[in-house]
């Protein structure tokens, strides 16, 4: 089974992808995490994507597709995409890739959160510099301010969670990613979940979509 999660940055795709991929035994593909790993490793690819990411712009489609195809060529589990595709061109590239492998997308899940809520969440997001755990200083703060509950390392604001960059990412989503909703909506595999609920409630709604299927 292959699944795509769609939604604004900050809609909770990453959180839901972790839960769902474990539950269904799928491989969680986060292009954002892949690029952040390359940045941390200071690889040539990391250097190439750095300027796009810190500015809140999209990495060019060609590069995204190349990196993904290389990473996924030997993966045999079902794929759960989080943060990809982000443009119609990426979606077409993915369709062609699946077709060449005799596979298809089984479900597209749109996690629907209002824009104002997304901006609030991203501004309040802190990420652990040690283990990557995500906090929200308003709704799910750590026990001790600025320190991870799990590994006690400092919590940081992601470079692209700074106010100016958040506005850019929201605009990029509207311009380049939102058109994917109509791309997939007519396909018969499109599902929508109310992403303004608590993470556990969203997970329950999504799980219900797959009850008895995995
Ligand atoms: P979020 O969904 O919270 O914006 P991600 O971790 O998914 O964060 O992505 C962070 C950044 O990585 C994006 O702003 C963009 O620069 C880059 N990126 C991730 N996925 C893609 C993609 N599919 N196409 C182009 N750029 C991407
Ligand atoms: Zn931690």
Short mmCIF file of C-alpha atoms and ligand atoms in Angstrom, two decimals:
data_model
loop_
_atom_site.label_atom_id
_atom_site.label_comp_id
_atom_site.label_asym_id
_atom_site.label_seq_id
_atom_site.Cartn_x
_atom_site.Cartn_y
_atom_site.Cartn_z
CA UNK A 1 0.00 0.00 0.00
CA UNK A 2 1.22 3.53 -0.83
CA UNK A 3 -0.18 6.63 0.90
CA UNK A 4 0.31 10.39 0.53
CA UNK A 5 -0.33 12.89 3.33
CA UNK A 6 -1.19 16.39 2.16
CA UNK A 7 -1.62 19.60 4.13
CA UNK A 8 -0.11 22.91 5.17
CA UNK A 9 3.27 22.95 6.86
CA UNK A 10 2.31 22.58 10.52
CA UNK A 11 -0.84 20.60 9.76
CA UNK A 12 0.57 17.62 11.65
CA UNK A 13 1.63 15.47 8.69
CA UNK A 14 4.89 14.44 10.32
CA UNK A 15 3.24 13.43 13.59
CA UNK A 16 0.55 11.41 11.83
CA UNK A 17 3.05 9.85 9.44
CA UNK A 18 5.09 8.48 12.35
CA UNK A 19 2.04 6.90 13.98
CA UNK A 20 0.54 5.53 10.77
CA UNK A 21 3.76 4.14 9.30
CA UNK A 22 4.42 2.18 12.50
CA UNK A 23 0.89 0.92 12.68
CA UNK A 24 0.80 -0.25 9.07
CA UNK A 25 4.46 -1.32 8.76
CA UNK A 26 5.15 1.24 6.06
CA UNK A 27 8.28 3.20 5.21
CA UNK A 28 7.90 6.86 6.26
CA UNK A 29 9.27 9.13 3.55
CA UNK A 30 9.75 12.73 4.75
CA UNK A 31 11.55 14.83 2.15
CA UNK A 32 12.01 17.56 4.78
CA UNK A 33 13.75 15.10 7.13
CA UNK A 34 15.90 13.77 4.26
CA UNK A 35 17.06 17.29 3.39
CA UNK A 36 17.65 18.22 7.05
CA UNK A 37 19.78 15.08 7.47
CA UNK A 38 21.87 16.05 4.45
CA UNK A 39 22.25 19.57 5.86
CA UNK A 40 23.44 18.17 9.20
CA UNK A 41 25.92 15.88 7.42
CA UNK A 42 27.17 18.86 5.38
CA UNK A 43 26.96 16.74 2.23
CA UNK A 44 27.01 18.31 -1.26
CA UNK A 45 23.27 17.73 -1.48
CA UNK A 46 22.87 19.47 1.90
CA UNK A 47 24.77 22.48 0.61
CA UNK A 48 22.58 22.56 -2.49
CA UNK A 49 19.25 22.57 -0.62
CA UNK A 50 20.30 24.85 2.29
CA UNK A 51 19.45 28.20 0.72
CA UNK A 52 15.98 27.05 -0.40
CA UNK A 53 15.08 25.62 2.98
CA UNK A 54 16.20 28.51 5.16
CA UNK A 55 14.30 30.89 2.86
CA UNK A 56 11.12 28.78 3.07
CA UNK A 57 11.19 28.10 -0.67
CA UNK A 58 10.84 24.75 -2.39
CA UNK A 59 13.82 22.70 -3.46
CA UNK A 60 13.65 22.40 -7.29
CA UNK A 61 11.41 19.55 -8.51
CA UNK A 62 14.11 17.83 -10.54
CA UNK A 63 16.41 17.56 -7.54
CA UNK A 64 13.65 16.36 -5.22
CA UNK A 65 12.65 13.62 -7.66
CA UNK A 66 16.24 12.48 -8.21
CA UNK A 67 16.94 12.22 -4.49
CA UNK A 68 13.75 10.30 -3.84
CA UNK A 69 14.17 7.82 -6.67
CA UNK A 70 17.71 7.08 -5.48
CA UNK A 71 16.56 6.56 -1.89
CA UNK A 72 13.50 4.47 -2.71
CA UNK A 73 14.82 2.24 -5.46
CA UNK A 74 15.53 -0.67 -3.11
CA UNK A 75 12.66 -0.13 -0.64
CA UNK A 76 10.11 -2.93 -0.73
CA UNK A 77 7.71 -1.78 2.00
CA UNK A 78 4.67 0.36 1.27
CA UNK A 79 5.52 4.06 1.13
CA UNK A 80 3.99 6.78 3.27
CA UNK A 81 4.86 10.20 1.85
CA UNK A 82 4.93 13.22 4.17
CA UNK A 83 5.83 16.54 2.54
CA UNK A 84 5.96 15.11 -0.97
CA UNK A 85 4.63 15.73 -3.56
CA UNK A 86 4.49 19.49 -3.09
CA UNK A 87 3.94 20.57 -6.71
CA UNK A 88 1.92 19.22 -9.62
CA UNK A 89 5.20 18.42 -11.39
CA UNK A 90 6.32 16.27 -8.43
CA UNK A 91 2.94 14.52 -8.42
CA UNK A 92 3.29 13.72 -12.12
CA UNK A 93 6.85 12.50 -11.51
CA UNK A 94 5.57 10.24 -8.75
CA UNK A 95 2.77 8.87 -10.93
CA UNK A 96 5.27 8.01 -13.67
CA UNK A 97 7.64 6.41 -11.20
CA UNK A 98 4.91 4.22 -9.69
CA UNK A 99 3.68 3.31 -13.14
CA UNK A 100 7.17 2.20 -14.18
CA UNK A 101 7.22 -0.08 -11.12
CA UNK A 102 3.73 -1.45 -11.76
CA UNK A 103 2.45 0.22 -8.58
CA UNK A 104 -0.04 2.92 -7.70
CA UNK A 105 -1.12 5.33 -4.97
CA UNK A 106 -3.76 3.74 -2.76
CA UNK A 107 -4.81 6.76 -0.72
CA UNK A 108 -4.29 10.51 -0.48
CA UNK A 109 -5.16 11.97 2.92
CA UNK A 110 -5.61 15.71 3.21
CA UNK A 111 -5.13 16.90 6.79
CA UNK A 112 -7.23 20.03 6.84
CA UNK A 113 -6.20 22.84 9.22
CA UNK A 114 -7.14 26.53 8.85
CA UNK A 115 -4.32 28.85 7.82
CA UNK A 116 -4.49 30.93 11.02
CA UNK A 117 -4.07 27.81 13.16
CA UNK A 118 -1.08 26.66 11.09
CA UNK A 119 0.70 30.01 11.54
CA UNK A 120 0.11 29.81 15.31
CA UNK A 121 1.45 26.27 15.51
CA UNK A 122 4.61 26.92 13.51
CA UNK A 123 5.42 29.98 15.61
CA UNK A 124 5.10 27.91 18.79
CA UNK A 125 7.04 24.87 17.49
CA UNK A 126 10.33 23.90 19.13
CA UNK A 127 12.44 20.96 18.04
CA UNK A 128 14.87 19.00 20.23
CA UNK A 129 18.46 19.42 19.06
CA UNK A 130 19.21 15.92 20.36
CA UNK A 131 16.43 13.49 19.45
CA UNK A 132 14.24 15.58 17.14
CA UNK A 133 11.13 15.40 19.32
CA UNK A 134 8.66 18.20 18.52
CA UNK A 135 7.09 20.46 21.16
CA UNK A 136 4.58 23.28 21.07
CA UNK A 137 5.30 25.90 23.73
CA UNK A 138 1.55 26.58 24.05
CA UNK A 139 -0.19 23.21 23.74
CA UNK A 140 2.51 20.64 24.56
CA UNK A 141 5.40 22.34 26.37
CA UNK A 142 8.28 20.39 27.92
CA UNK A 143 8.31 19.95 31.72
CA UNK A 144 11.30 22.29 31.96
CA UNK A 145 11.36 25.31 29.64
CA UNK A 146 13.74 24.95 26.71
CA UNK A 147 14.85 21.42 27.61
CA UNK A 148 13.81 18.08 26.08
CA UNK A 149 11.83 15.73 28.37
CA UNK A 150 13.33 12.69 26.68
CA UNK A 151 17.03 13.47 26.25
CA UNK A 152 17.57 16.74 28.19
CA UNK A 153 19.16 18.48 25.19
CA UNK A 154 18.21 22.11 24.38
CA UNK A 155 15.11 22.84 22.29
CA UNK A 156 15.59 25.04 19.23
CA UNK A 157 13.39 26.99 16.86
CA UNK A 158 13.90 25.57 13.38
CA UNK A 159 15.45 28.15 11.05
CA UNK A 160 12.33 28.03 8.86
CA UNK A 161 9.97 28.38 11.85
CA UNK A 162 11.02 32.01 12.28
CA UNK A 163 8.21 34.50 11.65
CA UNK A 164 9.28 35.90 8.24
CA UNK A 165 9.92 32.44 6.86
CA UNK A 166 6.61 31.04 8.12
CA UNK A 167 4.70 33.60 6.05
CA UNK A 168 6.69 32.61 2.95
CA UNK A 169 6.06 28.87 3.50
CA UNK A 170 2.33 29.46 3.84
CA UNK A 171 2.28 31.45 0.61
CA UNK A 172 4.36 28.79 -1.19
CA UNK A 173 1.87 26.16 -0.05
CA UNK A 174 -1.07 28.15 -1.41
CA UNK A 175 0.62 28.84 -4.73
CA UNK A 176 2.31 25.51 -5.43
CA UNK A 177 0.90 22.75 -3.23
CA UNK A 178 -2.80 23.56 -2.90
CA UNK A 179 -3.40 22.80 -6.63
CA UNK A 180 -2.65 19.17 -5.72
CA UNK A 181 -5.98 18.97 -3.91
CA UNK A 182 -7.86 19.16 -7.21
CA UNK A 183 -5.21 16.97 -8.88
CA UNK A 184 -6.08 14.13 -6.48
CA UNK A 185 -9.66 14.99 -5.50
CA UNK A 186 -11.21 13.52 -8.60
CA UNK A 187 -9.22 10.29 -8.27
CA UNK A 188 -11.50 8.31 -5.96
CA UNK A 189 -8.67 7.73 -3.46
CA UNK A 190 -8.96 11.15 -1.80
CA UNK A 191 -9.74 11.35 1.93
CA UNK A 192 -9.96 14.31 4.26
CA UNK A 193 -9.31 14.49 8.01
CA UNK A 194 -10.04 17.41 10.34
CA UNK A 195 -6.51 18.38 11.41
CA UNK A 196 -7.62 20.96 13.96
CA UNK A 197 -8.41 18.16 16.44
CA UNK A 198 -5.85 16.83 18.95
CA UNK A 199 -3.16 14.57 17.41
CA UNK A 200 -4.65 11.40 18.95
CA UNK A 201 -8.11 12.24 17.57
CA UNK A 202 -6.70 12.88 14.08
CA UNK A 203 -4.82 9.57 14.27
CA UNK A 204 -8.04 7.75 15.23
CA UNK A 205 -9.91 9.24 12.25
CA UNK A 206 -7.15 8.25 9.87
CA UNK A 207 -6.88 4.76 11.36
CA UNK A 208 -10.61 4.33 10.78
CA UNK A 209 -10.05 4.95 7.05
CA UNK A 210 -7.79 1.90 6.92
CA UNK A 211 -9.63 -0.38 9.31
CA UNK A 212 -9.26 -3.89 7.97
CA UNK A 213 -7.11 -2.90 4.98
CA UNK A 214 -3.50 -3.37 6.08
P1 LIG B 1 7.02 21.66 6.65
O1 LIG B 1 6.04 20.69 6.03
O2 LIG B 1 6.79 21.87 8.11
O3 LIG B 1 7.18 22.92 5.87
P2 LIG B 1 9.20 19.96 5.83
O4 LIG B 1 10.12 19.39 6.83
O5 LIG B 1 8.29 19.05 5.11
O6 LIG B 1 8.45 21.08 6.62
O7 LIG B 1 10.04 20.75 4.73
C1 LIG B 1 11.00 21.73 5.06
C2 LIG B 1 11.58 22.37 3.80
O8 LIG B 1 12.24 21.36 3.00
C3 LIG B 1 10.58 23.00 2.85
O9 LIG B 1 10.22 24.31 3.23
C4 LIG B 1 11.35 22.94 1.52
O10 LIG B 1 12.34 23.94 1.44
C5 LIG B 1 12.06 21.61 1.61
N1 LIG B 1 11.23 20.52 1.04
C6 LIG B 1 10.73 19.45 1.71
N2 LIG B 1 10.02 18.64 0.90
C7 LIG B 1 10.06 19.23 -0.34
C8 LIG B 1 9.51 18.90 -1.60
N3 LIG B 1 8.75 17.80 -1.79
N4 LIG B 1 9.76 19.73 -2.64
C9 LIG B 1 10.51 20.82 -2.49
N5 LIG B 1 11.05 21.19 -1.32
C10 LIG B 1 10.83 20.42 -0.25
ZN1 LIG B 2 15.36 15.16 22.85
#
